Amino acid sequence: QKMILPLLSIYERIISKPHMRLNSVEFFSLLKKKLAHKSVALLVDNAHHLTDKNLEIIKGWRKEGLKLQAIIATTPSDYGKSRLQELGQDELEITLRRPTYDEVKEMLVKRIEAFGGKGIYPFSEEELKRMYEKVDKNPKEFLKICRDEAIKILIHRRELLDKQKFPDEQLQPTIK
């Protein structure tokens, strides 16, 4: 329903809201009417996660004559395992390479420095290389695992500081 909002008039968006009370067939008719002779570029990231129903809807739009250019992003292995080929052939044939370790490390350094840190601290070069390999060189997963590891380091450091402040005391909640 969100994809049709830019096609609606202000009156339709605020008052009549035709897109809110239509079944899927009627919704498609409204979408087709609003698009008329316009071309649509459908951008789908992580396209291998599309459900069979999503694929059938996109194929249906094409069969109905909607001028639809589907631009999908996925890995070559996930593309091969999925039904994405049913959407048509790859006309652009753009294949992006995975970033190198140095490029991903540079991304991480920029993020650390944006938050006031310096270099790759709190990580060592070996830790970063190990994490890079662990996530199969995926930059998004690399940044995610680095974030998780940094949080663990901060929690551990906090626990150590608490133990140094209160070495003989067990921190227990007081009941009043």
Short mmCIF file of N, CA and C in Angstrom, two decimals:
data_model
loop_
_atom_site.label_atom_id
_atom_site.label_comp_id
_atom_site.label_asym_id
_atom_site.label_seq_id
_atom_site.Cartn_x
_atom_site.Cartn_y
_atom_site.Cartn_z
N GLN A 1 0.82 -1.20 0.00
CA GLN A 1 0.00 0.00 0.00
C GLN A 1 0.86 1.26 0.00
N LYS A 2 2.06 1.18 0.59
CA LYS A 2 2.91 2.37 0.63
C LYS A 2 3.39 2.77 -0.75
N MET A 3 3.54 1.81 -1.65
CA MET A 3 4.07 2.14 -2.97
C MET A 3 3.10 2.96 -3.80
N ILE A 4 1.83 2.93 -3.46
CA ILE A 4 0.87 3.68 -4.25
C ILE A 4 0.69 5.12 -3.74
N LEU A 5 1.12 5.41 -2.53
CA LEU A 5 0.91 6.75 -1.95
C LEU A 5 1.39 7.90 -2.83
N PRO A 6 2.59 7.83 -3.42
CA PRO A 6 3.02 8.95 -4.27
C PRO A 6 2.14 9.15 -5.50
N LEU A 7 1.38 8.15 -5.88
CA LEU A 7 0.53 8.23 -7.06
C LEU A 7 -0.84 8.82 -6.76
N LEU A 8 -1.17 8.94 -5.49
CA LEU A 8 -2.50 9.42 -5.09
C LEU A 8 -2.51 10.94 -4.96
N SER A 9 -3.69 11.49 -5.19
CA SER A 9 -3.86 12.94 -4.97
C SER A 9 -3.93 13.19 -3.47
N ILE A 10 -3.82 14.44 -3.08
CA ILE A 10 -3.91 14.78 -1.65
C ILE A 10 -5.26 14.35 -1.10
N TYR A 11 -6.31 14.58 -1.88
CA TYR A 11 -7.66 14.18 -1.46
C TYR A 11 -7.72 12.67 -1.21
N GLU A 12 -7.15 11.90 -2.13
CA GLU A 12 -7.18 10.44 -1.99
C GLU A 12 -6.33 9.98 -0.79
N ARG A 13 -5.19 10.63 -0.57
CA ARG A 13 -4.32 10.24 0.54
C ARG A 13 -4.94 10.52 1.89
N ILE A 14 -5.63 11.68 2.02
CA ILE A 14 -6.11 12.12 3.32
C ILE A 14 -7.58 11.77 3.57
N ILE A 15 -8.40 11.91 2.56
CA ILE A 15 -9.84 11.77 2.79
C ILE A 15 -10.41 10.44 2.28
N SER A 16 -10.35 10.19 0.98
CA SER A 16 -11.04 9.01 0.46
C SER A 16 -10.28 7.70 0.69
N LYS A 17 -8.97 7.74 0.70
CA LYS A 17 -8.11 6.58 0.96
C LYS A 17 -8.57 5.31 0.23
N PRO A 18 -8.64 5.34 -1.08
CA PRO A 18 -9.14 4.18 -1.82
C PRO A 18 -8.25 2.93 -1.65
N HIS A 19 -6.99 3.13 -1.45
CA HIS A 19 -6.05 2.01 -1.33
C HIS A 19 -6.23 1.22 -0.04
N MET A 20 -6.90 1.80 0.95
CA MET A 20 -7.05 1.15 2.26
C MET A 20 -8.18 0.12 2.30
N ARG A 21 -9.11 0.21 1.39
CA ARG A 21 -10.28 -0.68 1.50
C ARG A 21 -10.46 -1.59 0.28
N LEU A 22 -9.40 -1.80 -0.48
CA LEU A 22 -9.51 -2.63 -1.67
C LEU A 22 -8.89 -4.00 -1.45
N ASN A 23 -9.47 -5.02 -2.08
CA ASN A 23 -8.82 -6.33 -2.05
C ASN A 23 -7.67 -6.31 -3.05
N SER A 24 -6.91 -7.38 -3.14
CA SER A 24 -5.69 -7.36 -3.95
C SER A 24 -5.98 -7.15 -5.44
N VAL A 25 -7.07 -7.70 -5.96
CA VAL A 25 -7.41 -7.52 -7.38
C VAL A 25 -7.77 -6.07 -7.66
N GLU A 26 -8.60 -5.49 -6.78
CA GLU A 26 -9.00 -4.10 -6.95
C GLU A 26 -7.81 -3.16 -6.76
N PHE A 27 -6.95 -3.51 -5.81
CA PHE A 27 -5.75 -2.71 -5.56
C PHE A 27 -4.87 -2.69 -6.80
N PHE A 28 -4.69 -3.86 -7.43
CA PHE A 28 -3.87 -3.91 -8.64
C PHE A 28 -4.49 -3.08 -9.75
N SER A 29 -5.81 -3.11 -9.87
CA SER A 29 -6.49 -2.31 -10.90
C SER A 29 -6.25 -0.81 -10.67
N LEU A 30 -6.32 -0.40 -9.39
CA LEU A 30 -6.06 1.01 -9.06
C LEU A 30 -4.61 1.36 -9.37
N LEU A 31 -3.69 0.48 -9.02
CA LEU A 31 -2.27 0.70 -9.29
C LEU A 31 -2.03 0.82 -10.79
N LYS A 32 -2.61 -0.07 -11.55
CA LYS A 32 -2.45 -0.07 -13.01
C LYS A 32 -3.03 1.22 -13.61
N LYS A 33 -4.18 1.66 -13.09
CA LYS A 33 -4.82 2.89 -13.58
C LYS A 33 -3.93 4.10 -13.27
N LYS A 34 -3.38 4.14 -12.07
CA LYS A 34 -2.55 5.28 -11.65
C LYS A 34 -1.23 5.32 -12.42
N LEU A 35 -0.69 4.16 -12.74
CA LEU A 35 0.59 4.14 -13.45
C LEU A 35 0.42 4.35 -14.95
N ALA A 36 -0.74 3.96 -15.47
CA ALA A 36 -1.07 4.11 -16.90
C ALA A 36 0.13 3.78 -17.79
N HIS A 37 0.76 4.77 -18.35
CA HIS A 37 1.85 4.54 -19.30
C HIS A 37 3.22 4.84 -18.70
N LYS A 38 3.28 4.92 -17.39
CA LYS A 38 4.55 5.22 -16.73
C LYS A 38 5.38 3.95 -16.59
N SER A 39 6.68 4.12 -16.58
CA SER A 39 7.59 2.99 -16.33
C SER A 39 7.92 2.97 -14.84
N VAL A 40 8.07 1.77 -14.31
CA VAL A 40 8.34 1.60 -12.88
C VAL A 40 9.63 0.83 -12.72
N ALA A 41 10.48 1.32 -11.84
CA ALA A 41 11.69 0.59 -11.47
C ALA A 41 11.46 0.05 -10.06
N LEU A 42 11.48 -1.25 -9.93
CA LEU A 42 11.28 -1.90 -8.64
C LEU A 42 12.64 -2.35 -8.13
N LEU A 43 13.10 -1.74 -7.03
CA LEU A 43 14.39 -2.08 -6.44
C LEU A 43 14.17 -3.05 -5.29
N VAL A 44 14.83 -4.20 -5.33
CA VAL A 44 14.66 -5.22 -4.30
C VAL A 44 16.04 -5.63 -3.78
N ASP A 45 16.32 -5.27 -2.53
CA ASP A 45 17.57 -5.68 -1.90
C ASP A 45 17.34 -7.02 -1.21
N ASN A 46 18.37 -7.83 -1.11
CA ASN A 46 18.25 -9.18 -0.54
C ASN A 46 17.09 -9.92 -1.20
N ALA A 47 17.09 -9.90 -2.51
CA ALA A 47 15.97 -10.44 -3.29
C ALA A 47 15.75 -11.93 -3.05
N HIS A 48 16.75 -12.65 -2.61
CA HIS A 48 16.58 -14.08 -2.35
C HIS A 48 15.61 -14.34 -1.20
N HIS A 49 15.27 -13.28 -0.45
CA HIS A 49 14.30 -13.43 0.64
C HIS A 49 12.86 -13.23 0.19
N LEU A 50 12.65 -12.91 -1.09
CA LEU A 50 11.28 -12.77 -1.59
C LEU A 50 10.54 -14.09 -1.43
N THR A 51 9.30 -14.01 -1.02
CA THR A 51 8.49 -15.22 -0.88
C THR A 51 7.95 -15.62 -2.25
N ASP A 52 7.44 -16.82 -2.35
CA ASP A 52 6.82 -17.27 -3.60
C ASP A 52 5.66 -16.35 -3.99
N LYS A 53 4.91 -15.88 -2.98
CA LYS A 53 3.79 -14.98 -3.25
C LYS A 53 4.29 -13.67 -3.84
N ASN A 54 5.39 -13.11 -3.27
CA ASN A 54 5.97 -11.88 -3.81
C ASN A 54 6.38 -12.05 -5.26
N LEU A 55 7.02 -13.18 -5.57
CA LEU A 55 7.46 -13.45 -6.94
C LEU A 55 6.26 -13.54 -7.89
N GLU A 56 5.22 -14.19 -7.45
CA GLU A 56 4.02 -14.33 -8.28
C GLU A 56 3.37 -12.97 -8.53
N ILE A 57 3.38 -12.10 -7.53
CA ILE A 57 2.80 -10.76 -7.70
C ILE A 57 3.59 -9.98 -8.75
N ILE A 58 4.93 -10.02 -8.65
CA ILE A 58 5.77 -9.30 -9.61
C ILE A 58 5.57 -9.86 -11.02
N LYS A 59 5.53 -11.18 -11.13
CA LYS A 59 5.30 -11.80 -12.44
C LYS A 59 3.92 -11.41 -12.98
N GLY A 60 2.93 -11.34 -12.10
CA GLY A 60 1.58 -10.94 -12.49
C GLY A 60 1.54 -9.52 -13.02
N TRP A 61 2.27 -8.63 -12.38
CA TRP A 61 2.33 -7.24 -12.84
C TRP A 61 2.88 -7.18 -14.25
N ARG A 62 3.91 -7.97 -14.52
CA ARG A 62 4.50 -7.98 -15.86
C ARG A 62 3.52 -8.54 -16.89
N LYS A 63 2.82 -9.62 -16.52
CA LYS A 63 1.85 -10.23 -17.44
C LYS A 63 0.72 -9.26 -17.77
N GLU A 64 0.36 -8.44 -16.80
CA GLU A 64 -0.74 -7.48 -16.99
C GLU A 64 -0.31 -6.26 -17.79
N GLY A 65 0.95 -6.21 -18.18
CA GLY A 65 1.41 -5.12 -19.03
C GLY A 65 2.00 -3.93 -18.31
N LEU A 66 2.21 -4.03 -17.01
CA LEU A 66 2.86 -2.95 -16.28
C LEU A 66 4.29 -2.83 -16.78
N LYS A 67 4.72 -1.63 -17.10
CA LYS A 67 6.09 -1.42 -17.55
C LYS A 67 7.00 -1.46 -16.32
N LEU A 68 7.51 -2.64 -16.04
CA LEU A 68 8.23 -2.87 -14.79
C LEU A 68 9.65 -3.33 -15.06
N GLN A 69 10.61 -2.60 -14.52
CA GLN A 69 12.02 -3.00 -14.57
C GLN A 69 12.38 -3.41 -13.15
N ALA A 70 12.62 -4.69 -12.95
CA ALA A 70 13.00 -5.19 -11.62
C ALA A 70 14.51 -5.17 -11.49
N ILE A 71 15.00 -4.46 -10.49
CA ILE A 71 16.43 -4.41 -10.21
C ILE A 71 16.62 -5.11 -8.88
N ILE A 72 17.27 -6.27 -8.93
CA ILE A 72 17.40 -7.08 -7.73
C ILE A 72 18.85 -7.14 -7.29
N ALA A 73 19.03 -7.21 -5.98
CA ALA A 73 20.37 -7.34 -5.42
C ALA A 73 20.40 -8.60 -4.56
N THR A 74 21.36 -9.46 -4.85
CA THR A 74 21.55 -10.69 -4.10
C THR A 74 22.93 -11.23 -4.44
N THR A 75 23.34 -12.26 -3.77
CA THR A 75 24.63 -12.87 -4.09
C THR A 75 24.43 -13.88 -5.22
N PRO A 76 25.47 -14.14 -6.00
CA PRO A 76 25.33 -15.12 -7.09
C PRO A 76 24.87 -16.50 -6.61
N SER A 77 25.38 -16.93 -5.46
CA SER A 77 24.96 -18.25 -4.96
C SER A 77 23.50 -18.26 -4.55
N ASP A 78 23.04 -17.19 -3.89
CA ASP A 78 21.63 -17.11 -3.49
C ASP A 78 20.72 -16.97 -4.71
N TYR A 79 21.19 -16.27 -5.74
CA TYR A 79 20.42 -16.14 -6.98
C TYR A 79 20.20 -17.52 -7.60
N GLY A 80 21.25 -18.32 -7.62
CA GLY A 80 21.16 -19.66 -8.21
C GLY A 80 20.22 -20.58 -7.46
N LYS A 81 20.10 -20.40 -6.14
CA LYS A 81 19.25 -21.25 -5.30
C LYS A 81 17.79 -20.82 -5.30
N SER A 82 17.52 -19.59 -5.77
CA SER A 82 16.17 -19.05 -5.67
C SER A 82 15.41 -19.18 -6.99
N ARG A 83 14.18 -18.67 -6.98
CA ARG A 83 13.34 -18.66 -8.18
C ARG A 83 13.43 -17.32 -8.91
N LEU A 84 14.43 -16.51 -8.59
CA LEU A 84 14.53 -15.17 -9.17
C LEU A 84 14.66 -15.18 -10.69
N GLN A 85 15.18 -16.26 -11.26
CA GLN A 85 15.33 -16.35 -12.72
C GLN A 85 13.99 -16.24 -13.42
N GLU A 86 12.91 -16.59 -12.71
CA GLU A 86 11.57 -16.53 -13.29
C GLU A 86 11.13 -15.10 -13.61
N LEU A 87 11.82 -14.11 -13.04
CA LEU A 87 11.47 -12.72 -13.30
C LEU A 87 12.00 -12.25 -14.65
N GLY A 88 12.85 -13.04 -15.26
CA GLY A 88 13.42 -12.67 -16.56
C GLY A 88 14.93 -12.75 -16.51
N GLN A 89 15.52 -12.53 -17.67
CA GLN A 89 16.97 -12.66 -17.74
C GLN A 89 17.66 -11.42 -17.18
N ASP A 90 18.90 -11.59 -16.78
CA ASP A 90 19.72 -10.50 -16.27
C ASP A 90 20.20 -9.67 -17.45
N GLU A 91 19.58 -8.53 -17.67
CA GLU A 91 19.92 -7.71 -18.82
C GLU A 91 21.12 -6.80 -18.57
N LEU A 92 21.32 -6.40 -17.32
CA LEU A 92 22.41 -5.48 -17.01
C LEU A 92 23.73 -6.21 -16.73
N GLU A 93 23.62 -7.40 -16.18
CA GLU A 93 24.79 -8.22 -15.85
C GLU A 93 25.85 -7.44 -15.07
N ILE A 94 25.41 -6.77 -14.02
CA ILE A 94 26.34 -6.04 -13.15
C ILE A 94 26.64 -6.93 -11.96
N THR A 95 27.89 -7.26 -11.79
CA THR A 95 28.30 -8.06 -10.65
C THR A 95 29.31 -7.25 -9.85
N LEU A 96 28.98 -7.02 -8.60
CA LEU A 96 29.88 -6.26 -7.73
C LEU A 96 30.77 -7.23 -6.97
N ARG A 97 32.01 -6.86 -6.81
CA ARG A 97 32.93 -7.71 -6.05
C ARG A 97 32.79 -7.39 -4.56
N ARG A 98 33.19 -8.34 -3.75
CA ARG A 98 33.20 -8.10 -2.31
C ARG A 98 34.34 -7.14 -1.98
N PRO A 99 34.13 -6.25 -1.02
CA PRO A 99 35.22 -5.36 -0.63
C PRO A 99 36.38 -6.17 -0.02
N THR A 100 37.58 -5.68 -0.21
CA THR A 100 38.76 -6.34 0.37
C THR A 100 38.77 -6.10 1.87
N TYR A 101 39.65 -6.82 2.55
CA TYR A 101 39.79 -6.64 4.00
C TYR A 101 40.16 -5.19 4.31
N ASP A 102 41.10 -4.62 3.56
CA ASP A 102 41.53 -3.24 3.82
C ASP A 102 40.39 -2.24 3.62
N GLU A 103 39.54 -2.47 2.63
CA GLU A 103 38.41 -1.57 2.39
C GLU A 103 37.38 -1.66 3.53
N VAL A 104 37.13 -2.87 4.00
CA VAL A 104 36.17 -3.05 5.09
C VAL A 104 36.75 -2.49 6.39
N LYS A 105 38.03 -2.69 6.58
CA LYS A 105 38.70 -2.14 7.78
C LYS A 105 38.61 -0.62 7.77
N GLU A 106 38.78 -0.01 6.59
CA GLU A 106 38.68 1.45 6.48
C GLU A 106 37.27 1.93 6.83
N MET A 107 36.24 1.17 6.42
CA MET A 107 34.86 1.51 6.79
C MET A 107 34.70 1.50 8.30
N LEU A 108 35.29 0.49 8.94
CA LEU A 108 35.18 0.36 10.39
C LEU A 108 35.92 1.51 11.08
N VAL A 109 37.10 1.83 10.62
CA VAL A 109 37.87 2.92 11.21
C VAL A 109 37.08 4.23 11.13
N LYS A 110 36.45 4.49 9.99
CA LYS A 110 35.66 5.72 9.84
C LYS A 110 34.49 5.75 10.82
N ARG A 111 33.88 4.61 11.05
CA ARG A 111 32.77 4.56 12.02
C ARG A 111 33.27 4.78 13.44
N ILE A 112 34.39 4.14 13.77
CA ILE A 112 34.96 4.30 15.12
C ILE A 112 35.33 5.76 15.35
N GLU A 113 35.99 6.37 14.36
CA GLU A 113 36.41 7.77 14.51
C GLU A 113 35.22 8.73 14.52
N ALA A 114 34.15 8.38 13.84
CA ALA A 114 32.95 9.22 13.86
C ALA A 114 32.35 9.30 15.26
N PHE A 115 32.62 8.28 16.09
CA PHE A 115 32.10 8.26 17.45
C PHE A 115 33.18 8.62 18.47
N GLY A 116 34.28 9.23 17.99
CA GLY A 116 35.30 9.71 18.91
C GLY A 116 36.42 8.74 19.21
N GLY A 117 36.42 7.58 18.60
CA GLY A 117 37.49 6.61 18.83
C GLY A 117 38.68 6.88 17.94
N LYS A 118 39.68 6.02 18.05
CA LYS A 118 40.89 6.17 17.24
C LYS A 118 41.26 4.83 16.64
N GLY A 119 41.53 4.84 15.33
CA GLY A 119 42.01 3.64 14.65
C GLY A 119 41.05 2.47 14.77
N ILE A 120 41.59 1.29 15.04
CA ILE A 120 40.76 0.09 15.14
C ILE A 120 40.47 -0.30 16.59
N TYR A 121 40.90 0.54 17.54
CA TYR A 121 40.65 0.25 18.96
C TYR A 121 39.16 0.14 19.21
N PRO A 122 38.67 -0.85 19.86
CA PRO A 122 39.27 -1.78 20.82
C PRO A 122 39.71 -3.12 20.23
N PHE A 123 39.88 -3.21 18.93
CA PHE A 123 40.23 -4.48 18.29
C PHE A 123 41.71 -4.52 17.92
N SER A 124 42.19 -5.73 17.74
CA SER A 124 43.53 -5.92 17.19
C SER A 124 43.38 -6.29 15.72
N GLU A 125 44.46 -6.18 14.99
CA GLU A 125 44.46 -6.53 13.57
C GLU A 125 44.05 -8.00 13.38
N GLU A 126 44.56 -8.88 14.25
CA GLU A 126 44.25 -10.32 14.14
C GLU A 126 42.77 -10.58 14.38
N GLU A 127 42.20 -9.89 15.38
CA GLU A 127 40.77 -10.07 15.66
C GLU A 127 39.92 -9.64 14.47
N LEU A 128 40.29 -8.52 13.86
CA LEU A 128 39.52 -8.04 12.70
C LEU A 128 39.60 -9.02 11.54
N LYS A 129 40.79 -9.54 11.28
CA LYS A 129 40.94 -10.50 10.18
C LYS A 129 40.12 -11.76 10.45
N ARG A 130 40.14 -12.21 11.71
CA ARG A 130 39.38 -13.41 12.07
C ARG A 130 37.88 -13.17 11.87
N MET A 131 37.39 -12.01 12.29
CA MET A 131 35.96 -11.69 12.14
C MET A 131 35.59 -11.54 10.66
N TYR A 132 36.48 -10.95 9.88
CA TYR A 132 36.25 -10.77 8.44
C TYR A 132 36.07 -12.12 7.74
N GLU A 133 36.91 -13.07 8.10
CA GLU A 133 36.81 -14.42 7.52
C GLU A 133 35.58 -15.15 8.06
N LYS A 134 35.27 -14.93 9.33
CA LYS A 134 34.13 -15.62 9.97
C LYS A 134 32.81 -15.29 9.27
N VAL A 135 32.67 -14.05 8.80
CA VAL A 135 31.41 -13.62 8.16
C VAL A 135 31.50 -13.74 6.63
N ASP A 136 32.45 -14.52 6.16
CA ASP A 136 32.61 -14.78 4.73
C ASP A 136 32.79 -13.49 3.92
N LYS A 137 33.51 -12.55 4.50
CA LYS A 137 33.88 -11.30 3.82
C LYS A 137 32.68 -10.41 3.48
N ASN A 138 31.58 -10.60 4.19
CA ASN A 138 30.37 -9.80 3.98
C ASN A 138 30.49 -8.51 4.79
N PRO A 139 30.55 -7.34 4.15
CA PRO A 139 30.78 -6.10 4.89
C PRO A 139 29.68 -5.77 5.90
N LYS A 140 28.43 -6.03 5.55
CA LYS A 140 27.33 -5.74 6.47
C LYS A 140 27.45 -6.61 7.72
N GLU A 141 27.70 -7.90 7.51
CA GLU A 141 27.85 -8.81 8.65
C GLU A 141 29.11 -8.51 9.45
N PHE A 142 30.17 -8.05 8.77
CA PHE A 142 31.41 -7.68 9.45
C PHE A 142 31.15 -6.53 10.41
N LEU A 143 30.46 -5.49 9.95
CA LEU A 143 30.17 -4.35 10.82
C LEU A 143 29.27 -4.76 11.98
N LYS A 144 28.34 -5.67 11.72
CA LYS A 144 27.44 -6.13 12.76
C LYS A 144 28.20 -6.90 13.84
N ILE A 145 29.10 -7.80 13.42
CA ILE A 145 29.85 -8.59 14.39
C ILE A 145 30.83 -7.71 15.17
N CYS A 146 31.39 -6.70 14.51
CA CYS A 146 32.28 -5.76 15.20
C CYS A 146 31.51 -4.99 16.27
N ARG A 147 30.29 -4.55 15.93
CA ARG A 147 29.46 -3.85 16.91
C ARG A 147 29.17 -4.74 18.11
N ASP A 148 28.80 -6.00 17.85
CA ASP A 148 28.49 -6.92 18.93
C ASP A 148 29.70 -7.18 19.81
N GLU A 149 30.86 -7.34 19.19
CA GLU A 149 32.09 -7.58 19.95
C GLU A 149 32.47 -6.36 20.78
N ALA A 150 32.30 -5.17 20.23
CA ALA A 150 32.61 -3.94 20.97
C ALA A 150 31.71 -3.81 22.20
N ILE A 151 30.44 -4.18 22.05
CA ILE A 151 29.52 -4.14 23.19
C ILE A 151 29.96 -5.13 24.26
N LYS A 152 30.36 -6.33 23.85
CA LYS A 152 30.84 -7.32 24.82
C LYS A 152 32.06 -6.81 25.57
N ILE A 153 32.97 -6.16 24.84
CA ILE A 153 34.19 -5.62 25.46
C ILE A 153 33.82 -4.55 26.48
N LEU A 154 32.88 -3.67 26.14
CA LEU A 154 32.46 -2.62 27.07
C LEU A 154 31.81 -3.21 28.33
N ILE A 155 30.98 -4.21 28.15
CA ILE A 155 30.32 -4.84 29.30
C ILE A 155 31.36 -5.51 30.20
N HIS A 156 32.30 -6.22 29.58
CA HIS A 156 33.35 -6.89 30.36
C HIS A 156 34.20 -5.87 31.11
N ARG A 157 34.56 -4.77 30.44
CA ARG A 157 35.36 -3.73 31.08
C ARG A 157 34.61 -3.14 32.27
N ARG A 158 33.31 -2.92 32.12
CA ARG A 158 32.49 -2.37 33.21
C ARG A 158 32.47 -3.32 34.41
N GLU A 159 32.35 -4.61 34.13
CA GLU A 159 32.36 -5.60 35.21
C GLU A 159 33.69 -5.59 35.94
N LEU A 160 34.80 -5.46 35.22
CA LEU A 160 36.12 -5.39 35.84
C LEU A 160 36.26 -4.16 36.72
N LEU A 161 35.78 -3.01 36.23
CA LEU A 161 35.84 -1.79 37.02
C LEU A 161 35.01 -1.91 38.30
N ASP A 162 33.84 -2.52 38.19
CA ASP A 162 33.00 -2.72 39.37
C ASP A 162 33.70 -3.60 40.40
N LYS A 163 34.39 -4.63 39.94
CA LYS A 163 35.11 -5.52 40.86
C LYS A 163 36.27 -4.80 41.53
N GLN A 164 36.91 -3.88 40.80
CA GLN A 164 38.01 -3.12 41.38
C GLN A 164 37.51 -2.13 42.42
N LYS A 165 36.36 -1.53 42.19
CA LYS A 165 35.79 -0.57 43.14
C LYS A 165 35.31 -1.26 44.41
N PHE A 166 34.72 -2.41 44.26
CA PHE A 166 34.11 -3.13 45.38
C PHE A 166 34.67 -4.55 45.45
N PRO A 167 35.96 -4.71 45.78
CA PRO A 167 36.57 -6.04 45.71
C PRO A 167 36.00 -7.05 46.71
N ASP A 168 35.64 -6.61 47.91
CA ASP A 168 35.18 -7.56 48.93
C ASP A 168 33.67 -7.65 49.02
N GLU A 169 33.00 -6.74 48.38
CA GLU A 169 31.54 -6.71 48.49
C GLU A 169 30.90 -7.47 47.34
N GLN A 170 29.87 -8.17 47.66
CA GLN A 170 29.03 -8.77 46.63
C GLN A 170 27.94 -7.75 46.35
N LEU A 171 27.81 -7.36 45.12
CA LEU A 171 26.77 -6.41 44.79
C LEU A 171 25.42 -7.12 44.80
N GLN A 172 24.64 -6.83 45.83
CA GLN A 172 23.35 -7.47 45.96
C GLN A 172 22.29 -6.40 46.08
N PRO A 173 21.13 -6.66 45.54
CA PRO A 173 20.08 -5.65 45.68
C PRO A 173 19.62 -5.55 47.12
N THR A 174 19.32 -4.34 47.54
CA THR A 174 18.81 -4.15 48.89
C THR A 174 17.30 -4.14 48.85
N ILE A 175 16.73 -4.82 49.82
CA ILE A 175 15.26 -4.90 49.88
C ILE A 175 14.80 -3.97 50.98
N LYS A 176 13.89 -3.12 50.64
CA LYS A 176 13.37 -2.16 51.63
C LYS A 176 11.96 -2.49 51.99
#
